[in-house]
Every structure is written in structure tokens, then in C-alpha cells.
Amino acid sequence: MRYLILSDLHANWEALEAVLADAQGEYDRIVCCGDVVGYGADPNRVTEWVRQNVPVIVRGNHDRACVGLDDLQWFNPVARRAAEWTQTELTPDNFQFLRDLERGPRELNGIALVHGSPADEDEYVITADDAAQLWPYLPAPLTFFGHTHLQGGFQFIRKQVRDVLKATTARETVAVDPEGWYLINPGSVGQPRDGDPSAAWALYDNAQRLLTFRRSRYDVAGAQRKIHEAGLPAALALRLARGE
Ligand code: ZN
């Protein structure tokens, strides 16, 4: 089985469309680590696509916030404004779909999906030290996570934890060691934050045991225009161009 692993779509249709065009023919099944909506201006289009195409998904904190499952006072003003706007914008069917999303971890065929970390769906796993604390919680040899919007992740092998990806690149393939356990972030499709504005995603081929990190350039200006037209905070458009 070849998996297309997506996370943190954040209602950015232009980015998602570019990823799907690049990934065409390279996967059998799509999985998602959450944050379908929030920040971007296409919550309905992106949610409808997820409903039709992603059989296995876990909820993200923005998915909760945009359907009234969270108190918005914990969000910064920009994220909060976007969540409030998304709440009013979502169709009843899309709202219900997001409200019903399951909390991670979810497992399938030896891989697992979480949003933040296996221990806490809202935890940010950024450094190898953060990851080391999670060793007892790993639900599967290969766990995919999101939330940080940073492509890469960690390998746990012989009591050591190390980064699997050193720098942002156009494409990098990693051979998955059968003795290692992994916590892997495909990066964010809709709002990358590692200084590279191109959409981030990953492929995993479980027969070949190959993990590939990918980036896709997309119509950033188009996504920005929609953010402005929706009356969302300008900062949300700016950060897309900077990848931050
Ligand atoms: Zn996110």
C-alpha cells in the first residue's frame, strides 16, 4: 500500500490542489493528521474534498475550534478571528463532519495517526528531546503527526532519538529501518512554517519501506487573494508567502 500523508490543510484549496496534481498516480490511499480548516479561506471546498477522499483522519485543534468544541479564548486573536469566520462559513454538513472527527491516535496496518503527539493531541513535538519523552506512548512503529507545520520527524533506534530530515528540500527519501520506530511529520499542506512557502506532504510505501518528503509550489497569490476577499486578517495571507 502506498499512502499519501497530509496534515494541516488549513482550508487552503490552492495548496491542496497542487499537492494532488504532483502526487497523482503515486499513492493508493490518503490519510490525514488533522487541521482541515482554520486560517484559510476555502473551508467548505477543502472539507468536502476530505469527506470524499480521506478514509482515515484524526481531528486537529483548529477543527475543534471551528465547530465550537473548544473555548476560543486560548487562541491568539488572528487564529480566533479565522475560527469564528470559519464557524459561520461552514455548511451544516461540513460542520457536522468536522465535529464528528475522531481524536488520535488512530491505527491502520501498522501505522498510526495523531495530530499533536501520541500522548496529547495538542502537544507540539519540535525537538528530538520532545520526541524522546514520547517513546512509551508510540502507538505503532510508524506514527504520523502534524500540528507544528514542520516537515521532518524523529527516529527512535537503540535508545536514541534523532532527526530524520536535516533541512527543507524539494524531495528526500528515507529508508525506514525495520528496527526503528518513527514519529514523522509530513509538514503542512496549507500553511508551511519552515521558511519554505511550498506545500509540504509525504508518501509512504509500506512494501518498499520508503518514506518520501515532498514539496509542491502552488498559487500562493490566489490563496492570499481569497483571504483578503473574505475579510480575514492580512497576516494570514502574508505568512503564506514567507512560509512562516
Ligand atoms: Zn495546524
CSV table of C-alpha atoms and ligand atoms in Angstrom, one decimal:
chain,number,residue,atom,x,y,z
A,1,MET,CA,0.0,0.0,0.0
A,2,ARG,CA,1.3,3.5,-0.9
A,3,TYR,CA,0.0,6.2,1.4
A,4,LEU,CA,-0.3,9.9,0.7
A,5,ILE,CA,0.1,11.6,4.1
A,6,LEU,CA,-1.4,15.0,4.5
A,7,SER,CA,-1.6,17.3,7.5
A,8,ASP,CA,-2.7,20.8,8.4
A,9,LEU,CA,-4.5,21.6,5.2
A,10,HIS,CA,-6.0,24.8,6.8
A,11,ALA,CA,-8.6,25.5,4.2
A,12,ASN,CA,-6.0,26.3,1.6
A,13,TRP,CA,-7.5,24.8,-1.6
A,14,GLU,CA,-4.8,26.1,-4.0
A,15,ALA,CA,-2.1,24.3,-2.0
A,16,LEU,CA,-4.2,21.1,-1.8
A,17,GLU,CA,-4.9,21.1,-5.5
A,18,ALA,CA,-1.2,21.5,-6.3
A,19,VAL,CA,-0.2,18.6,-4.0
A,20,LEU,CA,-2.8,16.3,-5.6
A,21,ALA,CA,-1.6,17.2,-9.0
A,22,ASP,CA,2.0,16.4,-8.0
A,23,ALA,CA,1.1,13.2,-6.2
A,24,GLN,CA,-1.1,11.8,-8.9
A,25,GLY,CA,-0.5,8.1,-9.6
A,26,GLU,CA,1.9,7.7,-6.6
A,27,TYR,CA,-0.5,6.6,-3.9
A,28,ASP,CA,-3.3,4.1,-3.2
A,29,ARG,CA,-4.8,5.7,-0.1
A,30,ILE,CA,-4.9,9.1,1.6
A,31,VAL,CA,-4.6,9.7,5.4
A,32,CYS,CA,-4.7,13.0,7.3
A,33,CYS,CA,-3.3,14.2,10.6
A,34,GLY,CA,-5.9,16.9,11.1
A,35,ASP,CA,-6.5,20.7,10.9
A,36,VAL,CA,-8.6,20.5,7.8
A,37,VAL,CA,-9.8,24.1,8.4
A,38,GLY,CA,-8.8,27.3,10.2
A,39,TYR,CA,-6.6,30.2,8.8
A,40,GLY,CA,-7.5,29.7,5.1
A,41,ALA,CA,-10.5,30.9,3.0
A,42,ASP,CA,-11.8,27.7,1.5
A,43,PRO,CA,-13.1,25.7,4.5
A,44,ASN,CA,-16.1,24.2,2.6
A,45,ARG,CA,-14.2,23.1,-0.5
A,46,VAL,CA,-11.4,21.6,1.4
A,47,THR,CA,-13.7,19.8,3.9
A,48,GLU,CA,-15.8,18.4,1.1
A,49,TRP,CA,-12.7,17.1,-0.6
A,50,VAL,CA,-11.6,15.4,2.6
A,51,ARG,CA,-15.1,13.9,3.2
A,52,GLN,CA,-14.9,12.3,-0.2
A,53,ASN,CA,-11.3,11.3,-0.4
A,54,VAL,CA,-9.7,10.7,3.0
A,55,PRO,CA,-10.9,7.5,4.7
A,56,VAL,CA,-8.7,7.8,7.8
A,57,ILE,CA,-8.2,11.1,9.6
A,58,VAL,CA,-7.8,12.4,13.1
A,59,ARG,CA,-9.1,15.8,14.3
A,60,GLY,CA,-6.9,18.8,14.9
A,61,ASN,CA,-7.2,21.7,17.4
A,62,HIS,CA,-8.4,24.0,14.7
A,63,ASP,CA,-11.1,21.5,13.6
A,64,ARG,CA,-12.3,21.5,17.2
A,65,ALA,CA,-12.2,25.3,17.4
A,66,CYS,CA,-14.1,25.8,14.2
A,67,VAL,CA,-17.0,23.7,15.3
A,68,GLY,CA,-17.5,25.0,18.8
A,69,LEU,CA,-15.7,22.2,20.6
A,70,ASP,CA,-13.1,24.5,22.1
A,71,ASP,CA,-13.0,27.7,24.0
A,72,LEU,CA,-11.6,30.3,21.6
A,73,GLN,CA,-10.0,32.3,24.4
A,74,TRP,CA,-6.9,30.1,24.2
A,75,PHE,CA,-6.3,31.1,20.6
A,76,ASN,CA,-4.3,34.1,19.5
A,77,PRO,CA,-6.5,36.9,18.0
A,78,VAL,CA,-5.7,36.1,14.4
A,79,ALA,CA,-6.4,32.4,14.8
A,80,ARG,CA,-9.5,33.2,16.7
A,81,ARG,CA,-10.9,35.6,14.1
A,82,ALA,CA,-10.3,32.9,11.5
A,83,ALA,CA,-12.0,30.2,13.6
A,84,GLU,CA,-15.0,32.5,14.1
A,85,TRP,CA,-15.2,33.3,10.4
A,86,THR,CA,-15.0,29.5,9.6
A,87,GLN,CA,-17.8,28.7,12.0
A,88,THR,CA,-20.2,31.0,10.2
A,89,GLU,CA,-19.0,29.9,6.8
A,90,LEU,CA,-19.2,26.1,7.1
A,91,THR,CA,-22.3,24.4,5.7
A,92,PRO,CA,-24.2,22.3,8.2
A,93,ASP,CA,-22.9,19.0,6.6
A,94,ASN,CA,-19.3,20.1,6.7
A,95,PHE,CA,-19.7,21.4,10.2
A,96,GLN,CA,-21.1,18.1,11.4
A,97,PHE,CA,-18.3,16.1,9.6
A,98,LEU,CA,-15.6,18.1,11.4
A,99,ARG,CA,-17.4,17.9,14.7
A,100,ASP,CA,-17.5,14.1,14.4
A,101,LEU,CA,-13.8,13.7,13.6
A,102,GLU,CA,-12.1,11.2,15.9
A,103,ARG,CA,-9.3,12.1,18.3
A,104,GLY,CA,-6.0,10.4,17.6
A,105,PRO,CA,-4.2,8.1,17.8
A,106,ARG,CA,-5.9,6.1,15.0
A,107,GLU,CA,-4.1,3.0,13.7
A,108,LEU,CA,-4.2,1.1,10.4
A,109,ASN,CA,-2.0,-1.6,9.1
A,110,GLY,CA,1.0,-0.9,11.4
A,111,ILE,CA,0.9,2.9,11.0
A,112,ALA,CA,-0.8,5.4,13.3
A,113,LEU,CA,-2.0,9.0,13.0
A,114,VAL,CA,-2.1,11.7,15.7
A,115,HIS,CA,-2.4,15.5,15.5
A,116,GLY,CA,0.0,16.8,18.1
A,117,SER,CA,1.6,13.8,19.8
A,118,PRO,CA,0.5,10.3,20.8
A,119,ALA,CA,0.1,11.4,24.4
A,120,ASP,CA,-1.7,14.7,23.8
A,121,GLU,CA,-3.5,15.9,20.6
A,122,ASP,CA,-2.5,19.5,21.4
A,123,GLU,CA,1.2,18.9,22.2
A,124,TYR,CA,3.9,20.5,19.9
A,125,VAL,CA,6.6,18.0,19.1
A,126,ILE,CA,9.5,20.1,17.8
A,127,THR,CA,12.8,18.8,19.1
A,128,ALA,CA,14.4,15.3,19.5
A,129,ASP,CA,14.1,16.0,23.3
A,130,ASP,CA,10.4,16.5,22.9
A,131,ALA,CA,10.1,13.3,20.9
A,132,ALA,CA,12.3,11.3,23.4
A,133,GLN,CA,9.6,11.8,26.1
A,134,LEU,CA,7.0,10.1,23.9
A,135,TRP,CA,8.8,6.8,23.4
A,136,PRO,CA,6.4,5.0,25.8
A,137,TYR,CA,3.4,6.4,24.1
A,138,LEU,CA,4.2,5.5,20.4
A,139,PRO,CA,1.1,3.5,19.2
A,140,ALA,CA,2.8,1.9,16.2
A,141,PRO,CA,6.3,1.6,14.7
A,142,LEU,CA,5.4,4.4,12.3
A,143,THR,CA,3.3,7.2,13.6
A,144,PHE,CA,2.5,10.3,11.6
A,145,PHE,CA,1.8,13.6,13.3
A,146,GLY,CA,1.2,17.3,12.4
A,147,HIS,CA,0.4,20.4,14.4
A,148,THR,CA,3.9,22.0,14.3
A,149,HIS,CA,3.7,22.6,10.5
A,150,LEU,CA,7.4,21.5,10.3
A,151,GLN,CA,8.3,18.7,7.9
A,152,GLY,CA,10.5,16.0,9.2
A,153,GLY,CA,10.3,14.0,12.4
A,154,PHE,CA,12.3,11.5,14.5
A,155,GLN,CA,13.7,8.0,14.5
A,156,PHE,CA,13.9,6.0,17.7
A,157,ILE,CA,16.6,3.4,17.5
A,158,ARG,CA,18.8,1.6,20.1
A,159,LYS,CA,17.6,4.0,22.8
A,160,GLN,CA,18.5,7.1,20.8
A,161,VAL,CA,16.3,9.6,19.1
A,162,ARG,CA,17.4,11.5,16.1
A,163,ASP,CA,16.0,13.8,13.4
A,164,VAL,CA,15.2,12.1,10.1
A,165,LEU,CA,15.4,15.2,8.0
A,166,LYS,CA,18.0,17.9,8.2
A,167,ALA,CA,16.8,20.7,6.0
A,168,THR,CA,13.9,21.6,3.8
A,169,THR,CA,14.4,20.2,0.4
A,170,ALA,CA,12.4,19.6,-2.7
A,171,ARG,CA,12.4,15.9,-2.2
A,172,GLU,CA,14.0,13.5,0.2
A,173,THR,CA,13.6,9.7,0.5
A,174,VAL,CA,14.3,7.9,3.7
A,175,ALA,CA,14.6,4.1,4.0
A,176,VAL,CA,12.5,3.0,7.1
A,177,ASP,CA,14.7,0.8,9.3
A,178,PRO,CA,12.7,-2.3,10.4
A,179,GLU,CA,14.3,-2.0,13.8
A,180,GLY,CA,13.5,1.7,14.3
A,181,TRP,CA,10.3,3.4,15.4
A,182,TYR,CA,9.4,6.6,13.9
A,183,LEU,CA,7.4,9.8,14.6
A,184,ILE,CA,7.0,11.5,11.2
A,185,ASN,CA,5.6,14.9,10.3
A,186,PRO,CA,4.6,15.3,6.6
A,187,GLY,CA,4.6,19.0,7.1
A,188,SER,CA,1.7,21.4,6.4
A,189,VAL,CA,-0.1,21.5,3.1
A,190,GLY,CA,-1.9,24.7,3.8
A,191,GLN,CA,0.4,26.8,6.0
A,192,PRO,CA,4.1,25.7,6.0
A,193,ARG,CA,6.2,27.3,8.7
A,194,ASP,CA,9.7,26.2,7.9
A,195,GLY,CA,10.7,29.1,5.7
A,196,ASP,CA,9.7,27.4,2.5
A,197,PRO,CA,6.3,28.6,1.3
A,198,SER,CA,5.7,25.5,-0.9
A,199,ALA,CA,3.1,22.9,0.3
A,200,ALA,CA,4.6,20.0,2.3
A,201,TRP,CA,3.5,16.4,2.2
A,202,ALA,CA,4.8,12.9,2.3
A,203,LEU,CA,4.4,9.5,0.7
A,204,TYR,CA,4.9,6.1,2.4
A,205,ASP,CA,5.3,2.9,0.5
A,206,ASN,CA,4.9,0.1,3.1
A,207,ALA,CA,6.0,-2.7,0.8
A,208,GLN,CA,9.3,-0.9,-0.1
A,209,ARG,CA,9.5,0.7,3.4
A,210,LEU,CA,10.3,4.0,1.8
A,211,LEU,CA,9.2,7.4,3.1
A,212,THR,CA,9.4,10.4,0.8
A,213,PHE,CA,9.1,14.0,1.8
A,214,ARG,CA,7.9,16.3,-0.9
A,215,ARG,CA,7.1,19.9,-1.6
A,216,SER,CA,4.8,21.5,-4.1
A,217,ARG,CA,4.8,25.1,-5.4
A,218,TYR,CA,1.3,26.4,-5.6
A,219,ASP,CA,-0.7,29.6,-6.4
A,220,VAL,CA,0.1,31.5,-3.2
A,221,ALA,CA,-1.3,34.7,-4.7
A,222,GLY,CA,-4.6,33.0,-5.4
A,223,ALA,CA,-4.9,31.8,-1.8
A,224,GLN,CA,-3.9,35.2,-0.5
A,225,ARG,CA,-6.5,37.0,-2.6
A,226,LYS,CA,-9.3,34.8,-1.2
A,227,ILE,CA,-8.1,35.5,2.4
A,228,HIS,CA,-8.3,39.3,1.7
A,229,GLU,CA,-11.7,38.9,-0.1
A,230,ALA,CA,-13.1,37.0,2.9
A,231,GLY,CA,-12.0,39.9,5.2
A,232,LEU,CA,-9.7,37.6,7.2
A,233,PRO,CA,-6.6,39.1,8.9
A,234,ALA,CA,-4.0,40.2,6.4
A,235,ALA,CA,-1.3,38.5,8.5
A,236,LEU,CA,-2.7,35.1,7.3
A,237,ALA,CA,-2.1,36.0,3.7
A,238,LEU,CA,1.4,37.4,4.4
A,239,ARG,CA,2.7,34.4,6.2
A,240,LEU,CA,1.8,32.1,3.3
A,241,ALA,CA,4.3,33.9,1.1
A,242,ARG,CA,7.0,33.6,3.7
A,243,GLY,CA,6.3,30.1,4.8
A,244,GLU,CA,6.0,31.1,8.4
B,1,ZN,ZN,-2.3,23.3,12.2
